[in-house]
mmCIF file of C-alpha atoms in Angstrom:
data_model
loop_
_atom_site.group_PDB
_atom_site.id
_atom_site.type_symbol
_atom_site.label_atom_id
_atom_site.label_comp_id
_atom_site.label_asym_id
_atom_site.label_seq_id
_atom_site.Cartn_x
_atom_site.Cartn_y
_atom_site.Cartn_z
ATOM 1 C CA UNK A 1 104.082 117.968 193.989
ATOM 2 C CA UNK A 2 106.992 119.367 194.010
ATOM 3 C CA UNK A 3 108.229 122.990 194.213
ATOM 4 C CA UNK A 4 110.488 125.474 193.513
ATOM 5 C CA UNK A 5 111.736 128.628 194.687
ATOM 6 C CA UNK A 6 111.392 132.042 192.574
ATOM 7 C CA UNK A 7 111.303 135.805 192.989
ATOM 8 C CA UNK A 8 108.369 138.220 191.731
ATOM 9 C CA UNK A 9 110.325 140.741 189.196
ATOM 10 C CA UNK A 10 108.388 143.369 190.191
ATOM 11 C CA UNK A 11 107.542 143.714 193.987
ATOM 12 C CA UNK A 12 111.032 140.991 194.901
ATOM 13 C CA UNK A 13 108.382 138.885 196.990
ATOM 14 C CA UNK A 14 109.799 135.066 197.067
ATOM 15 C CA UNK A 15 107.502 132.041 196.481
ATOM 16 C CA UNK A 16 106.820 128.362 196.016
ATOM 17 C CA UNK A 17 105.371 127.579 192.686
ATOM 18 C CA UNK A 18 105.028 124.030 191.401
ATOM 19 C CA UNK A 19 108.102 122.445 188.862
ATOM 20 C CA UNK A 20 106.826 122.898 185.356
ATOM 21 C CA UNK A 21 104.310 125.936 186.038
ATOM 22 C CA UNK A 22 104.058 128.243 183.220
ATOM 23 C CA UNK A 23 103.002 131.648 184.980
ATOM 24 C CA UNK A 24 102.764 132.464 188.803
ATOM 25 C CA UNK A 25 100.644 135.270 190.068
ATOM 26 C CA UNK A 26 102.549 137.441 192.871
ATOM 27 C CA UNK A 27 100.217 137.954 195.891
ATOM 28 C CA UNK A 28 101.907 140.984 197.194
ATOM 29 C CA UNK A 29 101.400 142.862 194.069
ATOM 30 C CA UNK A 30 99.019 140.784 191.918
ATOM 31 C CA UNK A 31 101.701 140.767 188.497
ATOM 32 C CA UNK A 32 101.029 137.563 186.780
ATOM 33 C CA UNK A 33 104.151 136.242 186.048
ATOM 34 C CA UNK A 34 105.744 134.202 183.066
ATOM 35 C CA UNK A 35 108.048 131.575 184.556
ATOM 36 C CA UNK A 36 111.786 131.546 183.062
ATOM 37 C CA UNK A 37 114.551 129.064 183.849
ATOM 38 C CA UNK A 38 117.090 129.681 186.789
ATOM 39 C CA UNK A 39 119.307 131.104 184.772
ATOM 40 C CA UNK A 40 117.062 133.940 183.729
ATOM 41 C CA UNK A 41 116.184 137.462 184.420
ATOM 42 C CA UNK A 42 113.835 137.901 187.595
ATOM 43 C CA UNK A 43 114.264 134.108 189.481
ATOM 44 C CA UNK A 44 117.645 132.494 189.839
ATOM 45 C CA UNK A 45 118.852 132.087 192.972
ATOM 46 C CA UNK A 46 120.382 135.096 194.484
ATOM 47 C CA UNK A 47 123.749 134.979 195.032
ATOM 48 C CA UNK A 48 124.989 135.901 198.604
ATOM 49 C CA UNK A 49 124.841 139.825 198.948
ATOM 50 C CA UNK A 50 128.621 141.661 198.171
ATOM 51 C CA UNK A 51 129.611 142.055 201.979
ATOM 52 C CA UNK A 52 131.780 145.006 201.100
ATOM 53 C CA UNK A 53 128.634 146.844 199.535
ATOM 54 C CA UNK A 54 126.797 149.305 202.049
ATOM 55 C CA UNK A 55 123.792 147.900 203.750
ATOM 56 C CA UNK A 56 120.957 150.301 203.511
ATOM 57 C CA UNK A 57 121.204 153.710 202.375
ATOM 58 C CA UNK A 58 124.176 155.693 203.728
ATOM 59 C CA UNK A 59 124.276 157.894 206.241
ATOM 60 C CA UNK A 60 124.020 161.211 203.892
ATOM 61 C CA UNK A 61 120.266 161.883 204.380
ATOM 62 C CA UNK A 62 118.185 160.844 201.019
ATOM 63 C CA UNK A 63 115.249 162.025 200.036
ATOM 64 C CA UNK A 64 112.295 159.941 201.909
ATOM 65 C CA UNK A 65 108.621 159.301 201.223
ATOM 66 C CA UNK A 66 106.403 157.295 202.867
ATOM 67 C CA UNK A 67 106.887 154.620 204.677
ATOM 68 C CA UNK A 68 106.220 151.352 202.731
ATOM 69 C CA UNK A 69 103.874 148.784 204.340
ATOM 70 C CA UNK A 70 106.176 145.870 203.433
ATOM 71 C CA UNK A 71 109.408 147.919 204.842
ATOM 72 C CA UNK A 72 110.106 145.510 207.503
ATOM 73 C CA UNK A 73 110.477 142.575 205.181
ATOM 74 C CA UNK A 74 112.275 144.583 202.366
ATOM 75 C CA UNK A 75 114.728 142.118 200.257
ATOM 76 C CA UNK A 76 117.360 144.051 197.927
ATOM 77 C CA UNK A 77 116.553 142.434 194.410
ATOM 78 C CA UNK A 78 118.720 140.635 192.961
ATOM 79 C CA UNK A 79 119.067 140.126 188.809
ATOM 80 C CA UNK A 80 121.485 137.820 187.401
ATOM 81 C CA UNK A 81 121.371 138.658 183.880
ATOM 82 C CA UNK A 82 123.354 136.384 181.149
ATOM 83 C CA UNK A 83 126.347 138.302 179.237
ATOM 84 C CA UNK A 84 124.112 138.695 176.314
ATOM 85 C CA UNK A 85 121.489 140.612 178.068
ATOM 86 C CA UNK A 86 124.369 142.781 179.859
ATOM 87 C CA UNK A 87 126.054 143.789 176.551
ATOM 88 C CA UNK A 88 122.738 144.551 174.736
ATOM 89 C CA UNK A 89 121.562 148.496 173.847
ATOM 90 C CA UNK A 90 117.691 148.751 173.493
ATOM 91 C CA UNK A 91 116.242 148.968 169.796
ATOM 92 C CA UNK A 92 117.754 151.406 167.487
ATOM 93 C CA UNK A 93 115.528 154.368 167.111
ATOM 94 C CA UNK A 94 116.034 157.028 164.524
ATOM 95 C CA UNK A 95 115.156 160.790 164.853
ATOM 96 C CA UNK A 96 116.840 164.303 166.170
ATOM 97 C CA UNK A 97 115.049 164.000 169.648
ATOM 98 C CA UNK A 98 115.883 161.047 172.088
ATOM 99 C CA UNK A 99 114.993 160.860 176.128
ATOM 100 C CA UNK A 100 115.750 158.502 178.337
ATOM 101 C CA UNK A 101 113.444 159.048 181.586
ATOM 102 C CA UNK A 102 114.540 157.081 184.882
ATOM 103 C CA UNK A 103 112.008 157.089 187.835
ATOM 104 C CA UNK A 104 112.724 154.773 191.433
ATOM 105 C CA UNK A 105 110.089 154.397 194.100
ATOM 106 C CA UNK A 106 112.256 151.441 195.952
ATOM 107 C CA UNK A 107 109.188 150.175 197.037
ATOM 108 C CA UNK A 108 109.546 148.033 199.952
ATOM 109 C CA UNK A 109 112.399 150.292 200.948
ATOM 110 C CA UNK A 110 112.106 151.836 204.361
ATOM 111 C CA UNK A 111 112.967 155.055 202.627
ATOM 112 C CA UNK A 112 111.015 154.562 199.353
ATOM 113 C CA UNK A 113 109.953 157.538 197.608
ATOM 114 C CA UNK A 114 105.954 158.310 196.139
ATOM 115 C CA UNK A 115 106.714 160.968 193.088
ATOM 116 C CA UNK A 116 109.471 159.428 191.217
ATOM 117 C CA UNK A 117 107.089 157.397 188.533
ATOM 118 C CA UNK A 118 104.709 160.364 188.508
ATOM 119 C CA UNK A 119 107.596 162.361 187.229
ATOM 120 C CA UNK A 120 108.934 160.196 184.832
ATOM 121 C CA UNK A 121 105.522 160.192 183.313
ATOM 122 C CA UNK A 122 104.524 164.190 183.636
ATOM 123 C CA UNK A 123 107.984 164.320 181.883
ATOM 124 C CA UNK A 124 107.291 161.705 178.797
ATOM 125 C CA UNK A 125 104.073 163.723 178.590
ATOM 126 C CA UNK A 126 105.696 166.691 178.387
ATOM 127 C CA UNK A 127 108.278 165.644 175.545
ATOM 128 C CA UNK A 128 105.967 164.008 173.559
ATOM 129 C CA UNK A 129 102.605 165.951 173.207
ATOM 130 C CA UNK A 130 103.878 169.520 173.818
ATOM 131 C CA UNK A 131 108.233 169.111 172.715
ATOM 132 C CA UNK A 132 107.560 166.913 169.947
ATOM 133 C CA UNK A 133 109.453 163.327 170.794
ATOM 134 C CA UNK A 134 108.771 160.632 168.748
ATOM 135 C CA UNK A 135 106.688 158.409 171.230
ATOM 136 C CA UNK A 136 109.486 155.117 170.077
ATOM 137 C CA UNK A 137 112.477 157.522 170.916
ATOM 138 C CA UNK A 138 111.698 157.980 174.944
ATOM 139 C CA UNK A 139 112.948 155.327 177.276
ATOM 140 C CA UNK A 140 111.129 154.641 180.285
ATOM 141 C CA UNK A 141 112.678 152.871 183.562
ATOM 142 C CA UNK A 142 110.811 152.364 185.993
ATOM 143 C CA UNK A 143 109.219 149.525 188.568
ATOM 144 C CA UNK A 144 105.971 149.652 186.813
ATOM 145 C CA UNK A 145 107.692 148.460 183.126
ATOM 146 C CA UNK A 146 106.691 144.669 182.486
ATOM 147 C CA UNK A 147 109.991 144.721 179.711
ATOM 148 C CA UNK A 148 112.792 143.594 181.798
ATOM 149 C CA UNK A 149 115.510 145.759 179.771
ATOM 150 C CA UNK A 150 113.090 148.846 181.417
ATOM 151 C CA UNK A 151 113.650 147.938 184.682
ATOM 152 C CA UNK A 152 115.657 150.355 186.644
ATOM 153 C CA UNK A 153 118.736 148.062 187.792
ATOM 154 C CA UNK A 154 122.450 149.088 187.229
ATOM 155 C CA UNK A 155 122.778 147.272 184.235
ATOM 156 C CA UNK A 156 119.580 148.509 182.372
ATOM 157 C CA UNK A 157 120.182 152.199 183.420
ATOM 158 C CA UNK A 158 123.962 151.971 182.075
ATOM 159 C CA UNK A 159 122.530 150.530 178.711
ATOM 160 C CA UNK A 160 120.453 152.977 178.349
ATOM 161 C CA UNK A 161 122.531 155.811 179.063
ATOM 162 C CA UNK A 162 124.605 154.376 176.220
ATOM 163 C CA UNK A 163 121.969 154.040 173.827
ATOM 164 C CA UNK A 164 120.742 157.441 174.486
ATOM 165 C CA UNK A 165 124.008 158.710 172.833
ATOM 166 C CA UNK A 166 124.660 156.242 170.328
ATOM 167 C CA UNK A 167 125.202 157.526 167.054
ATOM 168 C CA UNK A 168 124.545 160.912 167.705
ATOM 169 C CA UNK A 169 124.897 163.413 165.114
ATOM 170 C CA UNK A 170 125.275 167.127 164.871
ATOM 171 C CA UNK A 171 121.338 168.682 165.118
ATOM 172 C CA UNK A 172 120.457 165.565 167.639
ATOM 173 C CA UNK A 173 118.608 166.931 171.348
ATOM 174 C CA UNK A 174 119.129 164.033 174.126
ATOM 175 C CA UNK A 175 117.135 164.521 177.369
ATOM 176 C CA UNK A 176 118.004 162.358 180.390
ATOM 177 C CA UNK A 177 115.898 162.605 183.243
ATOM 178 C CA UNK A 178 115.820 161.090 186.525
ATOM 179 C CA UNK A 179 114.187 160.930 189.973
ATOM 180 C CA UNK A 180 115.085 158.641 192.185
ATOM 181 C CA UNK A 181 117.793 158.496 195.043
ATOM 182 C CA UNK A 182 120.794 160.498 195.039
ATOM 183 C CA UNK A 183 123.811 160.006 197.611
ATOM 184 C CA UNK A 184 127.819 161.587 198.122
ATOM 185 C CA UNK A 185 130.377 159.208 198.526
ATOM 186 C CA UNK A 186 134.520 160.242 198.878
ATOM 187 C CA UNK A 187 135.725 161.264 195.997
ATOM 188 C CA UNK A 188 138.975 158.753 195.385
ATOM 189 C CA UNK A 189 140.730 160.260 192.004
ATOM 190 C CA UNK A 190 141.232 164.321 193.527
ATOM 191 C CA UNK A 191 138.720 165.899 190.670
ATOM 192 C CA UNK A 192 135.691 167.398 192.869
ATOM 193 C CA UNK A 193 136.347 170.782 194.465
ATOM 194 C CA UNK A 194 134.187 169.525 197.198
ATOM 195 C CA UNK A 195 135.934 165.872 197.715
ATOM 196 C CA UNK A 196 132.345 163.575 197.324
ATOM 197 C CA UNK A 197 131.385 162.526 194.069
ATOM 198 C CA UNK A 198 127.565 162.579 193.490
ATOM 199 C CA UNK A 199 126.087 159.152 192.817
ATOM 200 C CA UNK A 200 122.950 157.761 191.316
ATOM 201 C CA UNK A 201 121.018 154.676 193.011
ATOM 202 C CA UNK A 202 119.655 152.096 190.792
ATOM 203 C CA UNK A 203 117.199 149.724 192.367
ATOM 204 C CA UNK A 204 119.837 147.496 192.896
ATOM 205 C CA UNK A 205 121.846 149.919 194.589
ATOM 206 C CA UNK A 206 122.630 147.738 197.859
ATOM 207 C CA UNK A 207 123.854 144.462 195.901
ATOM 208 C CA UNK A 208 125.445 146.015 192.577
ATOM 209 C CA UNK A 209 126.252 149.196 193.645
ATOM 210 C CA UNK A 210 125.835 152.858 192.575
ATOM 211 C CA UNK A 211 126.375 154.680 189.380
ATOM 212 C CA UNK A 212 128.707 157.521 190.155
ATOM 213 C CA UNK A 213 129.074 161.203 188.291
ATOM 214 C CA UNK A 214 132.181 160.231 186.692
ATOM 215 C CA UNK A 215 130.235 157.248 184.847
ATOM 216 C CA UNK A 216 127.733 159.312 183.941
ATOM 217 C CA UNK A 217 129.886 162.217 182.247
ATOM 218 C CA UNK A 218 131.965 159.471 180.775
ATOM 219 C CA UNK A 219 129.068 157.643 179.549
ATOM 220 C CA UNK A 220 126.446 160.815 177.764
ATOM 221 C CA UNK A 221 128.715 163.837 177.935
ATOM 222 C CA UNK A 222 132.359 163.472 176.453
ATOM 223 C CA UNK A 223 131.096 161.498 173.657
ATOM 224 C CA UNK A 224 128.234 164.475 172.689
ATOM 225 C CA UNK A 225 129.642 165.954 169.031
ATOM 226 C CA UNK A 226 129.139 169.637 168.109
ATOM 227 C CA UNK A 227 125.965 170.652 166.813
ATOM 228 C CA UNK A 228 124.626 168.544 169.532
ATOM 229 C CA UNK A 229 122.677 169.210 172.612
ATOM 230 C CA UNK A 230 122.233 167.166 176.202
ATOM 231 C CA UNK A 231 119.421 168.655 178.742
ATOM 232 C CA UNK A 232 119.721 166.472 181.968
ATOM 233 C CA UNK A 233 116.764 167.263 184.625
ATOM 234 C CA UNK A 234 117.634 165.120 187.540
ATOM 235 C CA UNK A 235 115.767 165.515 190.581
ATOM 236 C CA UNK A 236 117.621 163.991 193.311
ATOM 237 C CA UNK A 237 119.127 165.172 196.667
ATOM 238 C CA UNK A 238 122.918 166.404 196.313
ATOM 239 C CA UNK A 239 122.377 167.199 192.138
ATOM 240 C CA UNK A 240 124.100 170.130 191.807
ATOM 241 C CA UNK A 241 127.110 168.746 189.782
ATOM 242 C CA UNK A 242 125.341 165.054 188.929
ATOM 243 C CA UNK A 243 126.696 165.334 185.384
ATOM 244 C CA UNK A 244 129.807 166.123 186.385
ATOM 245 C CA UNK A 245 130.206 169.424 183.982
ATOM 246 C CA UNK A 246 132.985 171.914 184.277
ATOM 247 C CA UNK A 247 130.905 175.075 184.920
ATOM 248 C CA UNK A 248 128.103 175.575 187.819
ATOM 249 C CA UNK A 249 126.194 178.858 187.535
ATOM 250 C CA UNK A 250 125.163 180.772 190.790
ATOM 251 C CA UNK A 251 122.987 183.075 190.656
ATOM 252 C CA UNK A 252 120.659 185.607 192.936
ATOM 253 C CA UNK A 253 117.284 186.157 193.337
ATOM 254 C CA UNK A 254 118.300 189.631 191.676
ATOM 255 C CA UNK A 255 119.152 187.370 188.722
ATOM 256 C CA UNK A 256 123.283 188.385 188.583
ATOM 257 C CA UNK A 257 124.828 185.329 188.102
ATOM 258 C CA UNK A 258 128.750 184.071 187.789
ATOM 259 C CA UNK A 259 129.768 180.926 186.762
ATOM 260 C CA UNK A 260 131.959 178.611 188.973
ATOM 261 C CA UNK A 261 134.799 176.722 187.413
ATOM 262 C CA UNK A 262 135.385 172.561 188.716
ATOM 263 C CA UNK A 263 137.527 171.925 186.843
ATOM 264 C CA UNK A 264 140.522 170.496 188.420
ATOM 265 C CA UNK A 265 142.375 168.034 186.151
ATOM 266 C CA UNK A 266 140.226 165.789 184.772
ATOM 267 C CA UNK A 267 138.972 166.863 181.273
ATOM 268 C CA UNK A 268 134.770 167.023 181.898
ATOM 269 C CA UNK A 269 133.707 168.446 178.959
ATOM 270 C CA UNK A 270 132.239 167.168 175.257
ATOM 271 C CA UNK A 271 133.516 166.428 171.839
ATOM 272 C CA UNK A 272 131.768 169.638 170.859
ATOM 273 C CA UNK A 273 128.508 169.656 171.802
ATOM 274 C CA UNK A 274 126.686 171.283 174.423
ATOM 275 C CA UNK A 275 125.229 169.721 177.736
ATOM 276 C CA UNK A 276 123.403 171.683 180.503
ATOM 277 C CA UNK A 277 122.130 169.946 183.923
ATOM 278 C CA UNK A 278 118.734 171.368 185.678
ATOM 279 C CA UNK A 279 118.957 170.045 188.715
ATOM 280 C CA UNK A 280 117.282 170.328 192.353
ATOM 281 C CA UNK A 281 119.208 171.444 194.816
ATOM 282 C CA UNK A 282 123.054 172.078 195.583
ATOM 283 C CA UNK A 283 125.570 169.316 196.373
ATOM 284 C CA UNK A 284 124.943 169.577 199.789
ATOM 285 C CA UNK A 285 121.331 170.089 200.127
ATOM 286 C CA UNK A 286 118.159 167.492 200.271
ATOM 287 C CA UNK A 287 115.499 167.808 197.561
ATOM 288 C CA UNK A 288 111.686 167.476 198.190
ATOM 289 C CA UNK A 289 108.300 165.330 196.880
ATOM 290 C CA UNK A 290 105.466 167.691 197.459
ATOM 291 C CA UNK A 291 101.544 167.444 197.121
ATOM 292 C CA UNK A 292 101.198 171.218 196.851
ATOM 293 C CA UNK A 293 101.340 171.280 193.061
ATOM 294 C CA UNK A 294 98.547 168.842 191.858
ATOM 295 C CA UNK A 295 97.285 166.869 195.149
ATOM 296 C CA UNK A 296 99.361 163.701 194.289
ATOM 297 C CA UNK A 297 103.383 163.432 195.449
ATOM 298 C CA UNK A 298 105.910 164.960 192.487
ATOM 299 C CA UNK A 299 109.437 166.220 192.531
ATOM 300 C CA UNK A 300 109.043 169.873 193.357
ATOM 301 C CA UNK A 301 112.125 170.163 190.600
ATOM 302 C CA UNK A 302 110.198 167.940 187.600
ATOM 303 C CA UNK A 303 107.030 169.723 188.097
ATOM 304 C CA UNK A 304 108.335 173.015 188.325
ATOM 305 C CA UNK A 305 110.527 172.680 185.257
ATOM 306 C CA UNK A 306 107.748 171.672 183.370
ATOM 307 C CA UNK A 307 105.097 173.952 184.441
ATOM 308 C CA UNK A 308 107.889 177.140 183.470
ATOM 309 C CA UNK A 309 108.181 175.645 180.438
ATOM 310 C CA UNK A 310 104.551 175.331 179.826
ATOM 311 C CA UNK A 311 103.681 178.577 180.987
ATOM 312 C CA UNK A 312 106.403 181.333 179.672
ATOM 313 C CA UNK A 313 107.714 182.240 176.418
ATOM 314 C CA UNK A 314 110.510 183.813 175.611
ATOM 315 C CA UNK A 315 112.603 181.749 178.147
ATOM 316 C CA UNK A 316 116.244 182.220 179.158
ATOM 317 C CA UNK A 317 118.029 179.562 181.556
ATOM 318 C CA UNK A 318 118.218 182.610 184.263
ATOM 319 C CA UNK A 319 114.335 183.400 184.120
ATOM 320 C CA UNK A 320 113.776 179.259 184.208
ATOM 321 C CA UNK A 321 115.936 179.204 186.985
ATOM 322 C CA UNK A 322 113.923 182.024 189.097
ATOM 323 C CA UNK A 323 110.534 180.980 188.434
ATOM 324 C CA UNK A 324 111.699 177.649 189.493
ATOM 325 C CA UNK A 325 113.178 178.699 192.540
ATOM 326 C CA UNK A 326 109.752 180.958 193.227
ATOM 327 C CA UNK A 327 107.419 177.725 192.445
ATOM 328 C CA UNK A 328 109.191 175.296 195.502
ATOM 329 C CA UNK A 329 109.575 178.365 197.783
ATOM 330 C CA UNK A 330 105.878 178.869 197.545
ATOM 331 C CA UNK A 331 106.115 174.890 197.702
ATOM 332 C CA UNK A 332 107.924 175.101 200.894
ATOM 333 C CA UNK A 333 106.306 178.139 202.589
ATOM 334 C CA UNK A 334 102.525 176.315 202.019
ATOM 335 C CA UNK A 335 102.073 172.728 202.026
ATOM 336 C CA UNK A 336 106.016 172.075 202.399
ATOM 337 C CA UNK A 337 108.365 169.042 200.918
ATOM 338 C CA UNK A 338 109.026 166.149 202.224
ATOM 339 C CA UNK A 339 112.739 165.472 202.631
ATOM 340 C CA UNK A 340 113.921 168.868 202.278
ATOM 341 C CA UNK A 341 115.011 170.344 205.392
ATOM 342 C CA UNK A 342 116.242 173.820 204.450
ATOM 343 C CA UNK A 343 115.386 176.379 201.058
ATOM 344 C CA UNK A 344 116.010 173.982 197.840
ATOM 345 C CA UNK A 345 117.233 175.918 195.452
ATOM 346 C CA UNK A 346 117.321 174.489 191.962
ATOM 347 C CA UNK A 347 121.325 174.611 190.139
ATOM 348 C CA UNK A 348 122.236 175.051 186.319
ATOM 349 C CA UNK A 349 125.534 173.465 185.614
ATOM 350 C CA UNK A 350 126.995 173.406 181.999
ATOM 351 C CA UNK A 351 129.846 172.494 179.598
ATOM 352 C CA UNK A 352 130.427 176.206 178.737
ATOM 353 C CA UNK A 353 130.053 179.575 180.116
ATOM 354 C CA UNK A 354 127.147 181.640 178.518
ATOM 355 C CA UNK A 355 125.109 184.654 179.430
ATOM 356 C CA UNK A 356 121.800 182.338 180.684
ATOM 357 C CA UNK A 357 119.943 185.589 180.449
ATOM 358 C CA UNK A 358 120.320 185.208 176.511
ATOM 359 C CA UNK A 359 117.987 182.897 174.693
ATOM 360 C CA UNK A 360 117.472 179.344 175.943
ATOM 361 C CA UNK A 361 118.362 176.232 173.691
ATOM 362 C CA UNK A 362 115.577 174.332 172.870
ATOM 363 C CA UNK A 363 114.929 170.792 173.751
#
């Protein structure tokens, strides 16, 4: 009989199945797959990898986890996707509260990560039983999602970063949260103090690239109207200005705080509203998984956020931002975190200046 060649959608494994099967289970990771033509998400042939595109992840040090098993065989995935699938948004969804939570293992990646799906779902939790987000309105991307607009590639995570802000209206609180791989690359149009733009990696990073700070500002922070509020929590190394936003806070373990200005000549801000980043660690530092919280690998920043939330009322952005940076110290100084090689110390960046020792806006 004769066979064909495909591509598991979910672990990249390639295999023979016979012309005119229907489904195909995978035996690396046991999905049972529904066939689609050539043309179709998840099997065509991959094209020839973009020789001008980095092999591997760069030499800025990136948050690791365990080894993967299948590391020695790992194949960048490839998704050719038609024009209608690239230009589509997910389903509308209607409501004040909308999330879009973005969580990368890169399994089969030599340095694949263990928390990131464990934070994605701590943090739709979190939004949903104890914030109040309709269940519909939270986007999840992540390896584990069997809907191929959820999976984390380029093209999905740009979609939904543009859903996530679509009609927004004055009252309306967006959330975008990710874990996953962060890098620095050389900033090319002279607006980062520093000279590196901060860059997100989908799980197509190697073939279609990364999605860099001045996408994502572009993307879910100019267009945010007044009367309207964007939280991002992105745990990632090299976070401290991911979103791109004109103001970074620093602040002491005293709790005095100034706020630095980036901006240089590129306009950064909204159309109004307000955004605020929570991040993990400064541009130039490495964020952490750790076991030391719950006995299974997190983000030291998603858990942390969360369990200050949880646990305090009466919160300000400063006291968040201490108990924070008290929770992964006692991280570090016990079980440690994997990938963090000095003090991570969580950032608060923002489209205005404020006093963060004055009331917190809610999510």
């Amino acid at each position: 009989m004769d066979n064909r060649r495909c591509k598991c959608q979910w672990c990249g494994m390639k295999m023979s199945v016979p012309i005119g099967a229907q489904t195909v289970s995978c035996p690396r990771c046991q999905s049972v797959i529904q066939l689609q033509s050539a043309r179709n998400y998840g099997f065509a042939n991959s094209p020839p990898a973009n020789n001008n595109m980095s092999q591997g992840f760069p030499a800025y040090p990136a948050r690791p986890g365990r080894m993967s098993p299948h590391a020695s065989n790992f194949q960048p995935q490839q998704f050719n996707m038609s024009p209608q699938m690239n230009n589509m948004l997910p389903p509308a969804v209607h409501g004040q509260k909308r999330a879009v939570l973005c969580g990368i293992t890169y399994r089969g990646h030599p340095k694949s990560l263990e928390g990131s799906i464990n934070d994605v779902l701590s943090m739709r939790y979190f939004l949903v039983e104890k914030l109040g987000f309709p269940n519909a309105s939270v986007l999840v991307l992540t390896e584990d999602e069997r809907d191929p607009y959820k999976y984390p590639t380029k093209t999905n995570i740009r979609s939904a970063l543009r859903w996530l802000v679509h009609g927004c209206q004055p009252g309306d609180s967006l959330v975008f949260h990710y874990s996953g791989h962060g890098t620095r690359v050389r900033d090319h149009d002279g607006d980062e103090i520093d000279g590196h733009d901060e860059s997100l990696c989908p799980v197509d990073y190697e073939t279609e690239g990364r999605i860099l700070d001045d996408e994502i500002n572009d993307t879910i922070v100019r267009p945010l109207p007044r009367g309207a509020t964007l939280h991002g929590i992105i745990d990632t190394c090299f976070s401290g200005t991911f979103l791109d936003l004109p103001f970074l806070c620093r602040i002491n373990r005293a709790g005095y705080f100034m706020w630095e200005d980036h901006r240089i000549s590129t306009y950064k801000g909204t159309r109004g509203g307000i955004a605020i980043s929570i991040s993990a660690c400064d541009d130039h530092q490495n964020s952490g998984d750790t076991t030391a919280f719950t006995g299974v690998p997190t983000g030291a920043l998603t858990y942390s956020f969360i369990q200050t939330l949880e646990q305090e009322t009466k919160l300000t952005y400063g006291r968040l931002l201490m108990s924070m940076q008290n929770k992964i110290h006692e991280a570090q100084m016990g079980m440690g975190l994997n990938g963090a090689n000095e003090t991570q110390e969580p950032q608060l960046s923002s489209s205005v200046q404020f006093d963060i020792h004055s009331k917190m806006v809610a999510l």
